[in-house]
XYZ file of C-alpha atoms in Angstrom:
628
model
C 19.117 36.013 88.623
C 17.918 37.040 85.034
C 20.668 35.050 83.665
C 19.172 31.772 85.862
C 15.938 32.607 84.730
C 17.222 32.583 81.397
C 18.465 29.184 81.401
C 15.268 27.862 83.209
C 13.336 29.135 80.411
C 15.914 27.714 77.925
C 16.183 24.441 79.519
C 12.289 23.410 79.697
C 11.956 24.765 75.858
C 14.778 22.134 75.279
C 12.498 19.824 77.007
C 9.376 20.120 74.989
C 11.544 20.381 71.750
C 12.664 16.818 72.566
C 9.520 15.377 72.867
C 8.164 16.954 69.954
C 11.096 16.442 67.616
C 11.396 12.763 67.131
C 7.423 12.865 65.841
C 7.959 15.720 63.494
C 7.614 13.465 60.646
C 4.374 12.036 61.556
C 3.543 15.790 61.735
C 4.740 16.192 58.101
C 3.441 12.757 56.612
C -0.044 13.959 58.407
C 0.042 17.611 56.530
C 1.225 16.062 53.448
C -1.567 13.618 53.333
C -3.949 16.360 54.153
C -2.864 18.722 51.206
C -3.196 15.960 48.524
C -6.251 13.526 50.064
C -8.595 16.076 51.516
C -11.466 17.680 49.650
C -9.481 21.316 49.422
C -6.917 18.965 48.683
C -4.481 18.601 45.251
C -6.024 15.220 44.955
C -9.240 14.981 46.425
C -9.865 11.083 47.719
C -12.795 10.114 50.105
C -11.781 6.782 50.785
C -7.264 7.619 51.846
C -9.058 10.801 53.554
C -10.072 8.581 56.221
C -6.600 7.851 57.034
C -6.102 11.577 57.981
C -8.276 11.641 61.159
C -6.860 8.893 63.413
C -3.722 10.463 62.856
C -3.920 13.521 64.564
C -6.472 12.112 67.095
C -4.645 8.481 67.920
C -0.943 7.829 66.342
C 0.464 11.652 67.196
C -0.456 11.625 70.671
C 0.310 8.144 71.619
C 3.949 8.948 70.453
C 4.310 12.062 72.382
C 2.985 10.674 75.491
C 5.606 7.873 74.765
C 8.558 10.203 74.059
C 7.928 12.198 77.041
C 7.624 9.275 78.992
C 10.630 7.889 77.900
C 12.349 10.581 78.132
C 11.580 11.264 82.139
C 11.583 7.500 83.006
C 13.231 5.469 80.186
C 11.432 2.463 78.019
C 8.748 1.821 81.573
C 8.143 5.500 81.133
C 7.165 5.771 77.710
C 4.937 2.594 77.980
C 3.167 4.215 81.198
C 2.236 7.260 79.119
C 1.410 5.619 76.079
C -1.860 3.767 78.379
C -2.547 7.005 80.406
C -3.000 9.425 76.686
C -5.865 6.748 76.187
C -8.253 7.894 78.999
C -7.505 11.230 77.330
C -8.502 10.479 73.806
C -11.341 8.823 74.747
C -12.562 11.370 77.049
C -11.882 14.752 74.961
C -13.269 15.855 71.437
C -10.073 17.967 70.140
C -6.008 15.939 69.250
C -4.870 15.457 72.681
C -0.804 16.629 71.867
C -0.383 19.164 74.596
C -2.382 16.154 76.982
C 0.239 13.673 75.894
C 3.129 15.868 76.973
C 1.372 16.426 80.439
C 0.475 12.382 81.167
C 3.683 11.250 78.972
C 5.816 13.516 81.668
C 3.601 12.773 84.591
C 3.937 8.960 84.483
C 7.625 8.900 83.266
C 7.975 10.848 86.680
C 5.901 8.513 88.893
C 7.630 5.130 87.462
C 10.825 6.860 87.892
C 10.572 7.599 91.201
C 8.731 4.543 91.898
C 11.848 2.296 90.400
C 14.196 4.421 92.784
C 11.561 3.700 95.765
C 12.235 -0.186 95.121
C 15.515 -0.444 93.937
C 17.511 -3.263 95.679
C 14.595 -3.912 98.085
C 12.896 -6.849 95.528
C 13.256 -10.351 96.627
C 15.447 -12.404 93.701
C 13.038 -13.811 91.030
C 9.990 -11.207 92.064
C 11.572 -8.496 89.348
C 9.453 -9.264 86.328
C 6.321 -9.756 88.468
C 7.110 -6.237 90.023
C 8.070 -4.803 86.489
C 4.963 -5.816 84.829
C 2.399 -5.279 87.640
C 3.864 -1.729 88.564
C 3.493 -0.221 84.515
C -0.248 -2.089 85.224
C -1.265 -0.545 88.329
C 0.269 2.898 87.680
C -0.879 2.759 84.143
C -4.705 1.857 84.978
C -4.781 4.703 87.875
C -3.233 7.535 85.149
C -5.402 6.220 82.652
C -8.637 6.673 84.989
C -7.084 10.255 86.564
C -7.025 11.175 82.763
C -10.398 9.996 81.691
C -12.294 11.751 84.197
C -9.762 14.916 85.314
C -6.483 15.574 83.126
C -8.072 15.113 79.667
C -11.742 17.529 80.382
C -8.891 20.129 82.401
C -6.870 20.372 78.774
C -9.923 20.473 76.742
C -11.041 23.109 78.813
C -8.111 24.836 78.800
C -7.785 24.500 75.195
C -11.375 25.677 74.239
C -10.954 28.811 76.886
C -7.522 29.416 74.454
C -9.513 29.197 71.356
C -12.410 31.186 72.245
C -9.974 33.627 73.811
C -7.803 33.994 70.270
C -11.305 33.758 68.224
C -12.773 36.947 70.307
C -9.058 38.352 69.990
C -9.808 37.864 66.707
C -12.881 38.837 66.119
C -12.170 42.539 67.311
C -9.047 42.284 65.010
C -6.384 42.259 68.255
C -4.600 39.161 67.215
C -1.226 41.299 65.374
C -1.126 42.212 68.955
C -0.160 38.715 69.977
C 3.248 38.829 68.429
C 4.491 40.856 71.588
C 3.836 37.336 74.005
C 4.927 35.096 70.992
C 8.252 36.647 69.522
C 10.440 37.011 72.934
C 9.280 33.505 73.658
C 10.716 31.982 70.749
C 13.987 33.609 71.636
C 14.361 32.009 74.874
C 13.849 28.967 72.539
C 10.084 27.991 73.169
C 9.587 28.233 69.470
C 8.528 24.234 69.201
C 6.537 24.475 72.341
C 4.792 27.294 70.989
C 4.307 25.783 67.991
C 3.491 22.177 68.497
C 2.359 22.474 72.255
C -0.288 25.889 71.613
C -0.871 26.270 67.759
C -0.670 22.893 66.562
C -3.712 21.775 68.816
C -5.529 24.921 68.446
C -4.906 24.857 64.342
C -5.973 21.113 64.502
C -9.342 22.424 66.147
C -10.140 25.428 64.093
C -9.498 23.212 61.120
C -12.411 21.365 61.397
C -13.923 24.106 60.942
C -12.959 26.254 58.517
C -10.452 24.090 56.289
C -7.670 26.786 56.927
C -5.954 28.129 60.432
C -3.847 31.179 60.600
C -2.322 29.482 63.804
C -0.003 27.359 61.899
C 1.493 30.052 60.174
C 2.489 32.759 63.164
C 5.075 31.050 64.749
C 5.934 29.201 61.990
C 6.809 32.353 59.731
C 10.605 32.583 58.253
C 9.781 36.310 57.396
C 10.842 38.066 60.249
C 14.244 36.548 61.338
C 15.044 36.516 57.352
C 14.811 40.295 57.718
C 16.867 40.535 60.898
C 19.930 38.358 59.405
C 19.910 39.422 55.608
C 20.057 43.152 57.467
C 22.751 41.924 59.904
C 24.708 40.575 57.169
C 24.272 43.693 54.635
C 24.559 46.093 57.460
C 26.156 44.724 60.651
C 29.739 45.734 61.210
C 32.188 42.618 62.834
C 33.081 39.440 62.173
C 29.447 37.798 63.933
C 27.581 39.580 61.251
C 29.225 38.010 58.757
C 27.898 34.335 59.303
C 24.387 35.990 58.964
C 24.200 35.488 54.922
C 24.658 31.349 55.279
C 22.345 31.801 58.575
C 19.564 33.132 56.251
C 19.858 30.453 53.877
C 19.586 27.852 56.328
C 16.318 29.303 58.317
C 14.110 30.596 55.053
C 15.223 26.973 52.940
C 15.853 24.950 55.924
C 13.216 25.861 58.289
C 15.905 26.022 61.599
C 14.556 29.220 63.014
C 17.219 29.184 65.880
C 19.644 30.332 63.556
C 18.715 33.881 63.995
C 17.910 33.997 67.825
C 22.077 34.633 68.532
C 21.773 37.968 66.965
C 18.516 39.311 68.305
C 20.290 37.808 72.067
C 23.247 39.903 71.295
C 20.810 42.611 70.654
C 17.890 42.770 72.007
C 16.581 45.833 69.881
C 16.138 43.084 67.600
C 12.931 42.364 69.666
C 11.487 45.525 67.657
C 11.652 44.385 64.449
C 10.297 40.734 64.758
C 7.532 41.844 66.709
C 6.594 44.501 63.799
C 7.286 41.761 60.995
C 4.945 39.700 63.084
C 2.416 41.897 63.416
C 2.094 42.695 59.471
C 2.354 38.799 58.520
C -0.754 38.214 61.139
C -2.514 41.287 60.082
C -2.785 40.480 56.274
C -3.568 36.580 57.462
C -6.645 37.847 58.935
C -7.285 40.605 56.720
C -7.707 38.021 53.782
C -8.637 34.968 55.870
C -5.825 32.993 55.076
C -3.446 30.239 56.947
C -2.410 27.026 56.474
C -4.468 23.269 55.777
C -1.652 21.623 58.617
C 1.119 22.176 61.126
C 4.488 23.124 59.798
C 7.542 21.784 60.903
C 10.078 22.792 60.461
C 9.494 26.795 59.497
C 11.059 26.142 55.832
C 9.320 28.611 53.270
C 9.018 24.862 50.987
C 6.949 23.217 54.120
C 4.521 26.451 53.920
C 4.294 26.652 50.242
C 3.072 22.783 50.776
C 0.326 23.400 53.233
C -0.769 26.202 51.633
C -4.577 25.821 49.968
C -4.743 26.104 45.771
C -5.912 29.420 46.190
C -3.934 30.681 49.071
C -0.659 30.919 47.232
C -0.251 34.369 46.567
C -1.114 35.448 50.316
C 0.453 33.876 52.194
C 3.861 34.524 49.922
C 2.685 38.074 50.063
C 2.777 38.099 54.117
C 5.710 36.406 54.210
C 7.218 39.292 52.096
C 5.894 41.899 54.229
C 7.034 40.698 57.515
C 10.347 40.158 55.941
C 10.591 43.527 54.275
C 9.202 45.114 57.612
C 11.726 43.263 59.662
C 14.130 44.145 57.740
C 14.034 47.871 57.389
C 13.648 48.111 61.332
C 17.002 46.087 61.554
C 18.667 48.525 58.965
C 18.011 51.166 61.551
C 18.139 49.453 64.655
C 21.520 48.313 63.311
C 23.122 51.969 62.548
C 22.027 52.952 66.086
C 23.635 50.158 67.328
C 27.213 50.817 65.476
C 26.971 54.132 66.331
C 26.809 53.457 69.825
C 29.557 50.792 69.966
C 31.817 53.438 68.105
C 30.901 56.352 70.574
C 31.872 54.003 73.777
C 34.493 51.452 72.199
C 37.718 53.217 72.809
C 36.752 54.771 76.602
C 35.115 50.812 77.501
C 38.937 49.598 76.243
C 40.361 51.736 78.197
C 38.452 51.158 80.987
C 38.771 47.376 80.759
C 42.817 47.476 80.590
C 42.763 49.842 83.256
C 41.242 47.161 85.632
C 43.101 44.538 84.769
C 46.457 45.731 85.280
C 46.258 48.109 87.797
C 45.805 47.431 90.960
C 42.330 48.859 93.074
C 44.506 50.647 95.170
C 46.865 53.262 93.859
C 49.445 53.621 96.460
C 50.203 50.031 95.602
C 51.025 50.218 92.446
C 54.434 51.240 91.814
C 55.391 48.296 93.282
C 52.677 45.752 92.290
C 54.826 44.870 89.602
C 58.294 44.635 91.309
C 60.581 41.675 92.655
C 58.314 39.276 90.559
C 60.002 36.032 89.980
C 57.365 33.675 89.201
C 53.338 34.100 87.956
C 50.786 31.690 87.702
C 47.957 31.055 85.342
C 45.514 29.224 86.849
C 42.101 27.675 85.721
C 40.047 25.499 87.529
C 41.497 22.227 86.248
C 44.560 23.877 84.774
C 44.737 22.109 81.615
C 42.893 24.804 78.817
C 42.414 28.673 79.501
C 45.366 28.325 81.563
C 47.591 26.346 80.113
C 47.062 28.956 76.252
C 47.709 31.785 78.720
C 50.695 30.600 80.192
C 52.156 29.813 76.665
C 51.810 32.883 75.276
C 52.781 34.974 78.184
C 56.361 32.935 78.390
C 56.576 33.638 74.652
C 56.254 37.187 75.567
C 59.130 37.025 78.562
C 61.762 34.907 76.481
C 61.632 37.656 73.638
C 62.210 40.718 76.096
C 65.044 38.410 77.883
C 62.960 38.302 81.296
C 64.397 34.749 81.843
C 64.276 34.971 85.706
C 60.817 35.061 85.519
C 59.140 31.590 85.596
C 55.431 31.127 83.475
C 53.676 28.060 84.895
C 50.194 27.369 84.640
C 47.737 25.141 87.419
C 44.243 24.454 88.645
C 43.388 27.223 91.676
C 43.698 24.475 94.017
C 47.005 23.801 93.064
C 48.827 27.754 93.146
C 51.788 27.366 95.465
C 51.581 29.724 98.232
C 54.882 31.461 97.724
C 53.525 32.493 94.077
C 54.123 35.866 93.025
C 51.816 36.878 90.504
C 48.464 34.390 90.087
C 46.183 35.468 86.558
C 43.163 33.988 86.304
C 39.642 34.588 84.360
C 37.468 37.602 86.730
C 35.200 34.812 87.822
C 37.550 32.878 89.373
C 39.827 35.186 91.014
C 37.737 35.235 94.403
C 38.309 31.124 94.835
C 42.013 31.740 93.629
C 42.679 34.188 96.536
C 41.589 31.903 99.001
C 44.444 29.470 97.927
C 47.129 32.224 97.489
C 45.978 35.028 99.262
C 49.337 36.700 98.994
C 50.160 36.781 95.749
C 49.453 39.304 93.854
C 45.918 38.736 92.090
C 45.250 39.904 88.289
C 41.867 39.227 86.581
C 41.218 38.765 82.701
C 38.066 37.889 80.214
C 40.554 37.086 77.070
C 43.367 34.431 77.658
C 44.287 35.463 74.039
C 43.939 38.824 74.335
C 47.823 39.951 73.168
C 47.389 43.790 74.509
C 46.972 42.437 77.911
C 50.010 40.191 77.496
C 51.743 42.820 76.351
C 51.062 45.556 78.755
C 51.864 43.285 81.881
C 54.892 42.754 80.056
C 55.920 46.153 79.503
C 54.907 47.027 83.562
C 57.328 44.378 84.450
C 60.251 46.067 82.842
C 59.138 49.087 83.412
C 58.992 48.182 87.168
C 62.611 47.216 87.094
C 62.354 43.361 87.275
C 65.853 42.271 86.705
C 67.605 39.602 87.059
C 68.772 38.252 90.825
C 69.405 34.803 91.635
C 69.093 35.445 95.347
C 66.128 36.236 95.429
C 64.202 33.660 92.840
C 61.380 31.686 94.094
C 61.265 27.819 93.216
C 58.260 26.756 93.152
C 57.501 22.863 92.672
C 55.654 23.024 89.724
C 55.831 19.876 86.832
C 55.692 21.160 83.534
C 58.199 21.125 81.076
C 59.486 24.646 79.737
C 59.977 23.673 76.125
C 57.119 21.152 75.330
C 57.657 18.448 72.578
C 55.468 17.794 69.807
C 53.386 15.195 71.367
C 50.252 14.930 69.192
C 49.843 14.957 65.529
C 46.775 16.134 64.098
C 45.262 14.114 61.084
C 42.012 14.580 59.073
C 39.643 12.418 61.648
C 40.402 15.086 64.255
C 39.167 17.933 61.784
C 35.284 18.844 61.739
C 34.362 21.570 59.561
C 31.538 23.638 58.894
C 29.597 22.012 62.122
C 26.570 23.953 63.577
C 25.206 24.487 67.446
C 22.171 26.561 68.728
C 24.293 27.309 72.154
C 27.376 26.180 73.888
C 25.948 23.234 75.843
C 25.184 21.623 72.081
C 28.624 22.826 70.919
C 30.346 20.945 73.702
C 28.468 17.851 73.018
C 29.339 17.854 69.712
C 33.167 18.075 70.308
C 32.558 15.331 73.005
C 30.942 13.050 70.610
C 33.658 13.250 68.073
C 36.400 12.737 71.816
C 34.186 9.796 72.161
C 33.924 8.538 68.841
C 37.942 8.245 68.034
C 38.765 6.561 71.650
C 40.288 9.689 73.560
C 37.889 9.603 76.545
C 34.503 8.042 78.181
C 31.591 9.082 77.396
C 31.173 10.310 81.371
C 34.266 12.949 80.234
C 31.251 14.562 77.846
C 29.110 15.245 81.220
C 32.543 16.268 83.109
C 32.910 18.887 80.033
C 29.744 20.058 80.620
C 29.974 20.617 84.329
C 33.323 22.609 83.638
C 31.826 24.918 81.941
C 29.306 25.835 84.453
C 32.105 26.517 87.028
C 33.530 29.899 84.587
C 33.239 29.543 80.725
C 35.914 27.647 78.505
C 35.532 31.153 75.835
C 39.657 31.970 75.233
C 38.747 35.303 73.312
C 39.246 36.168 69.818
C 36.730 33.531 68.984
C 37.859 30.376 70.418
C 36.800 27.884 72.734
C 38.624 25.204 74.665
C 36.242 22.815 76.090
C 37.619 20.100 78.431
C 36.594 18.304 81.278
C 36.964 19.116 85.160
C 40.372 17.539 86.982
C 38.054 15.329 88.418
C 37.599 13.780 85.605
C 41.190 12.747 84.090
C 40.341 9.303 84.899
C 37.583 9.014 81.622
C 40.497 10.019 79.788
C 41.582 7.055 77.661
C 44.826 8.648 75.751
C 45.620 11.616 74.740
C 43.978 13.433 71.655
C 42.689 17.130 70.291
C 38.889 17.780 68.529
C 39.458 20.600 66.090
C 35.317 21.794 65.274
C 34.751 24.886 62.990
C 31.651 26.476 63.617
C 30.950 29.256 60.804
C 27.965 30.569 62.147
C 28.932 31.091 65.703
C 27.777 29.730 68.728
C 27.642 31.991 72.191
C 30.397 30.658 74.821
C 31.910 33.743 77.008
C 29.446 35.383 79.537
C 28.337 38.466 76.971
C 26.599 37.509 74.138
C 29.393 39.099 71.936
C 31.612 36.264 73.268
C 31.140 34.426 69.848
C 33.488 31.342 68.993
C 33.768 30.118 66.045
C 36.819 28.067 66.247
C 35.825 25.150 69.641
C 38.312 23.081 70.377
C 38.073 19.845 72.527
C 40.997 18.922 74.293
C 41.542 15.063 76.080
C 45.289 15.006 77.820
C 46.287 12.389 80.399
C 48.363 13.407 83.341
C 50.485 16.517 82.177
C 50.415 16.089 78.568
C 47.567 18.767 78.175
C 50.569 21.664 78.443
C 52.778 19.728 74.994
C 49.431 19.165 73.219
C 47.849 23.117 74.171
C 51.335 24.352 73.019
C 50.917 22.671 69.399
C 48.462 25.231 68.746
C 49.513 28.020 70.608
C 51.440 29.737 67.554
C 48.387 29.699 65.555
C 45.926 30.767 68.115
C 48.271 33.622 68.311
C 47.451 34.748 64.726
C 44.462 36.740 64.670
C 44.606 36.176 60.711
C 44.897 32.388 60.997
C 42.350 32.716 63.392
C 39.638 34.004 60.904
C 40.978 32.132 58.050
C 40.301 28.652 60.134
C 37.217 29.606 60.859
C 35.732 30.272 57.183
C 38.140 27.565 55.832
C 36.369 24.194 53.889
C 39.852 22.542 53.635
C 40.900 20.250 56.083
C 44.157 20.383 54.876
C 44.373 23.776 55.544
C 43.704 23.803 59.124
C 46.138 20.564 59.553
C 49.113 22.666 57.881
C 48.422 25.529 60.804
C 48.036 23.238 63.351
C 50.871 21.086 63.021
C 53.876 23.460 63.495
């Protein structure tokens, strides 16, 4: 449920990033003109001052209310909500920006549905006259609905918010703040805090007083700076060592997301950037400083720019704080944490193995492992996880001469019955029994995880599996034993040093690049998508093998392999330690997904080559691994 929740909360912060994000540039160009043209301004200018106001009060929240529009109901939607923001302007006192992401969405909705109401049902030669007269009529009622109700229920709404934080304020409880405002940016409602809360209530106390602390709380790179620069001094693993770029590319850069993997992974994290927090807002309102306009994105340059000539030195000296607070409660967060992992790691192992391969109950299991002629790795389309599992595991039988026992690997729906063995990932072995529910039924989390290849080995012999012809179960399986080279890798198919917030962004990225060179349609992208909502693509040891579902093989146009290197990481496996950095997209027509997956099975197998393709920045370096 928490993990639902979770992606909920994700998914309608992804929203309101979208509509804010394509307008971030008027949001700069606005601040910009405001730190040179205004009278606290660089250069001071009466007459290009006047430019500043209709900005923020006309052009910003027309274009939001047209983005969200468009974004619910297409090109009709964005027009609807560009004439409904109107009634609001003209109605309220204060930049309408959160208003134009409630009509923009509300009459993208209506025209949506109302094109879906119609659809087919218009006489020939009646469309344009329905077209134009439905954006009218629906445009004139929002417009009137917004005049009189939406527009005074948001001013309201965002004077009771302002009064609220000015009392908060006032009694010198706004530090306390950072305890709502830090967890919400991790669940990535950073730009919705931002642009949809602090923007319009900066905007407002602007007029005021020339300088708002609310565009610098959210905005402030201090306190994830301290959590990755700790992570990456401190941390001990692989993930932690991404952290140092990370750092670079949310103080310089302003990408703030950069930092909310770690603090996911570990949520102690929570501590720190709530402290940092707390000291940057503390000596903000201590000194009465802020910011002269919104900053986007949270780039220490974009603050230093809407900082005030005399501001300089504190706001650099709260930034320095948080960070130096932050980081310090990381340092020790982070040796608890390491000491923890060390204290459990070797019992968890053990625990983990012992689940896998033995069998629940323990009467059974001296002969679990006997009189097995064939095993099955299955997937749910039987073309990725599966088909890496099944490669390496017949590596493993040829080499200990166990050459009665046939390796195949299939989609669950497609196990034979008379299967021996059937291996599949933990959250699919409940739909795989119900297609073989007497075989023999072994769950894993790491389709590259070599102990567990090893050990199921090793139980085989041990179990006396030898050879008999009599008893050796055909089952009607195409796949060819000894694939062929089918697919050569060249530099197009190689994407380096490419960066994702999560998994969904990942997988669109590798389908973009499928897209882009001719291997599929762009519906496989969606199919990708969907197939990793059924049990997660993550192969272990840092790699991921998106692909689409077996419904979708006909969006496959030929045959081809996406090779992305993500050095920072991006989340794929169900714990947020599942970290790939290595995602690889795969597009195989009929059966050609078992040659192409056993091209890179010998390097996958490398935990060495692993790490060394996923810090490369040579092309030709990954190519000379790949194509063995």
């Amino acid at each position: 449920m928490f993990q639902s929740i979770k992606f909920k909360i994700q998914s309608f912060g992804q929203f309101l990033s979208n509509i804010m994000m394509p307008n971030i540039s008027i949001f700069i160009t606005w601040g910009i003109m405001s730190a040179l043209f205004t009278p606290a301004g660089w250069q001071p200018n009466k007459v290009l001052s006047e430019l500043i106001s209709p900005m923020i009060f006309y052009l910003l929240p027309i274009l939001i209310a047209y983005t969200a529009g468009k974004l619910i109901g297409g090109e009709r939607g964005g027009i609807i909500g560009s004439i409904s923001i109107i009634g609001m302007i003209t109605s309220a006192k204060i930049p309408m920006l959160l208003g134009g992401m409630v009509v923009g969405t509300l009459g993208g909705w209506i025209i949506k549905n109302f094109d879906m109401l119609v659809k087919n049902k218009i006489k020939h030669g009646f469309e344009m006259l329905i077209n134009n007269f439905s954006v009218v009529i629906i445009g004139i009622f929002l417009t009137i609905v917004s005049f009189f109700i939406i527009g005074p229920c948001i001013e309201w709404l965002s004077n009771s918010l302002g009064y609220l934080l000015r009392t908060i304020i006032h009694y010198n409880l706004l530090p306390l703040i950072a305890i709502i405002i830090e967890p919400a940016k991790i669940f990535f409602l950073n730009n919705a805090i931002n642009h949809g809360i602090f923007s319009p209530l900066g905007l407002q106390d602007i007029l005021e007083n020339k300088n708002s602390i609310f565009f610098l709380i959210e905005s402030n790179p201090g306190p994830g700076l301290g959590i990755l620069l700790a992570c990456f001094f401190f941390g001990e693993g692989d993930f932690y060592k991404s952290a140092g770029g990370a750092s670079i590319i949310q103080f310089i850069g302003g990408v703030h997301e950069v930092y909310f993997p770690y603090v996911l992974m570990n949520p102690e994290f929570l501590l720190a950037l709530i402290l940092g927090s707390m000291t940057n807002i503390f000596i903000l309102v201590f000194f009465q400083s802020g910011l002269i306009g919104a900053v986007s994105p949270g780039s220490i340059l974009s603050i230093l720019a809407m900082t005030k000539k005399n501001f300089y030195y504190i706001n650099i000296f709260s930034i320095f704080s948080s960070f130096l607070v932050s980081f310090l409660i990381s340092i020790i967060l982070l040796k608890l944490i390491n000491y923890k992992k060390k204290k459990f790691f070797n019992s968890s192992k053990q625990i983990v193995n012992n689940k896998l391969l033995n069998h629940q109950n323990n009467n059974q299991s001296d002969y679990f492992f006997r009189n097995i002629n064939t095993i099955v790795v299955a997937c749910d389309a039987g073309m990725g996880s599966s088909a890496i599992g099944a490669s390496i595991l017949r590596k493993k039988i040829r080499k200990k001469n166990l050459m009665h026992i046939s390796i195949f690997n299939v989609s669950i729906r497609s196990i034979p019955k008379n299967t021996d063995i059937v291996i599949t990932h933990k959250n699919l072995t409940s739909r795989a029994k119900k297609y073989a529910p007497n075989a023999k039924h072994i769950s894993l989390v790491n389709f590259l995880d070599n102990i567990f290849y090893d050990s199921l080995v090793n139980k085989l012999i041990k179990n006396n599996n030898v050879h008999d012809h009599k008893h050796i179960t055909k089952v009607n399986v195409n796949i060819q034993d000894k694939p062929k080279k089918l697919f050569q890798l060249n530099e197009k198919n190689i994407f380096l040093n490419q960066y994702a917030v999560n998994k969904e962004q990942a997988i669109k990225i590798v389908g973009k690049y499928l897209v882009e060179q001719g291997y599929v349609k762009i519906d496989y992208v969606n199919a990708m998508l969907e197939r990793e909502k059924i049990a997660s693509t993550w192969l272990g040891e840092h790699i991921a093998l998106p692909h689409g579902t077996i419904e979708a093989k006909d969006n496959i146009l030929k045959t081809g392999i996406i090779f992305c290197q993500f050095p920072n990481g991006v989340c794929f496996g169900d714990n947020v330690d599942d970290i790939a950095y290595l995602v690889i997209g795969i597009a195989a027509k009929n059966n050609e997904h078992i040659m192409v997956v056993s091209q890179v099975t010998n390097a996958l197998d490398d935990r060495d080559i692993i790490m060394k393709l996923s810090k490369t920045k040579n092309v030709k370096e990954v190519l000379s691994y790949l194509n063995i």
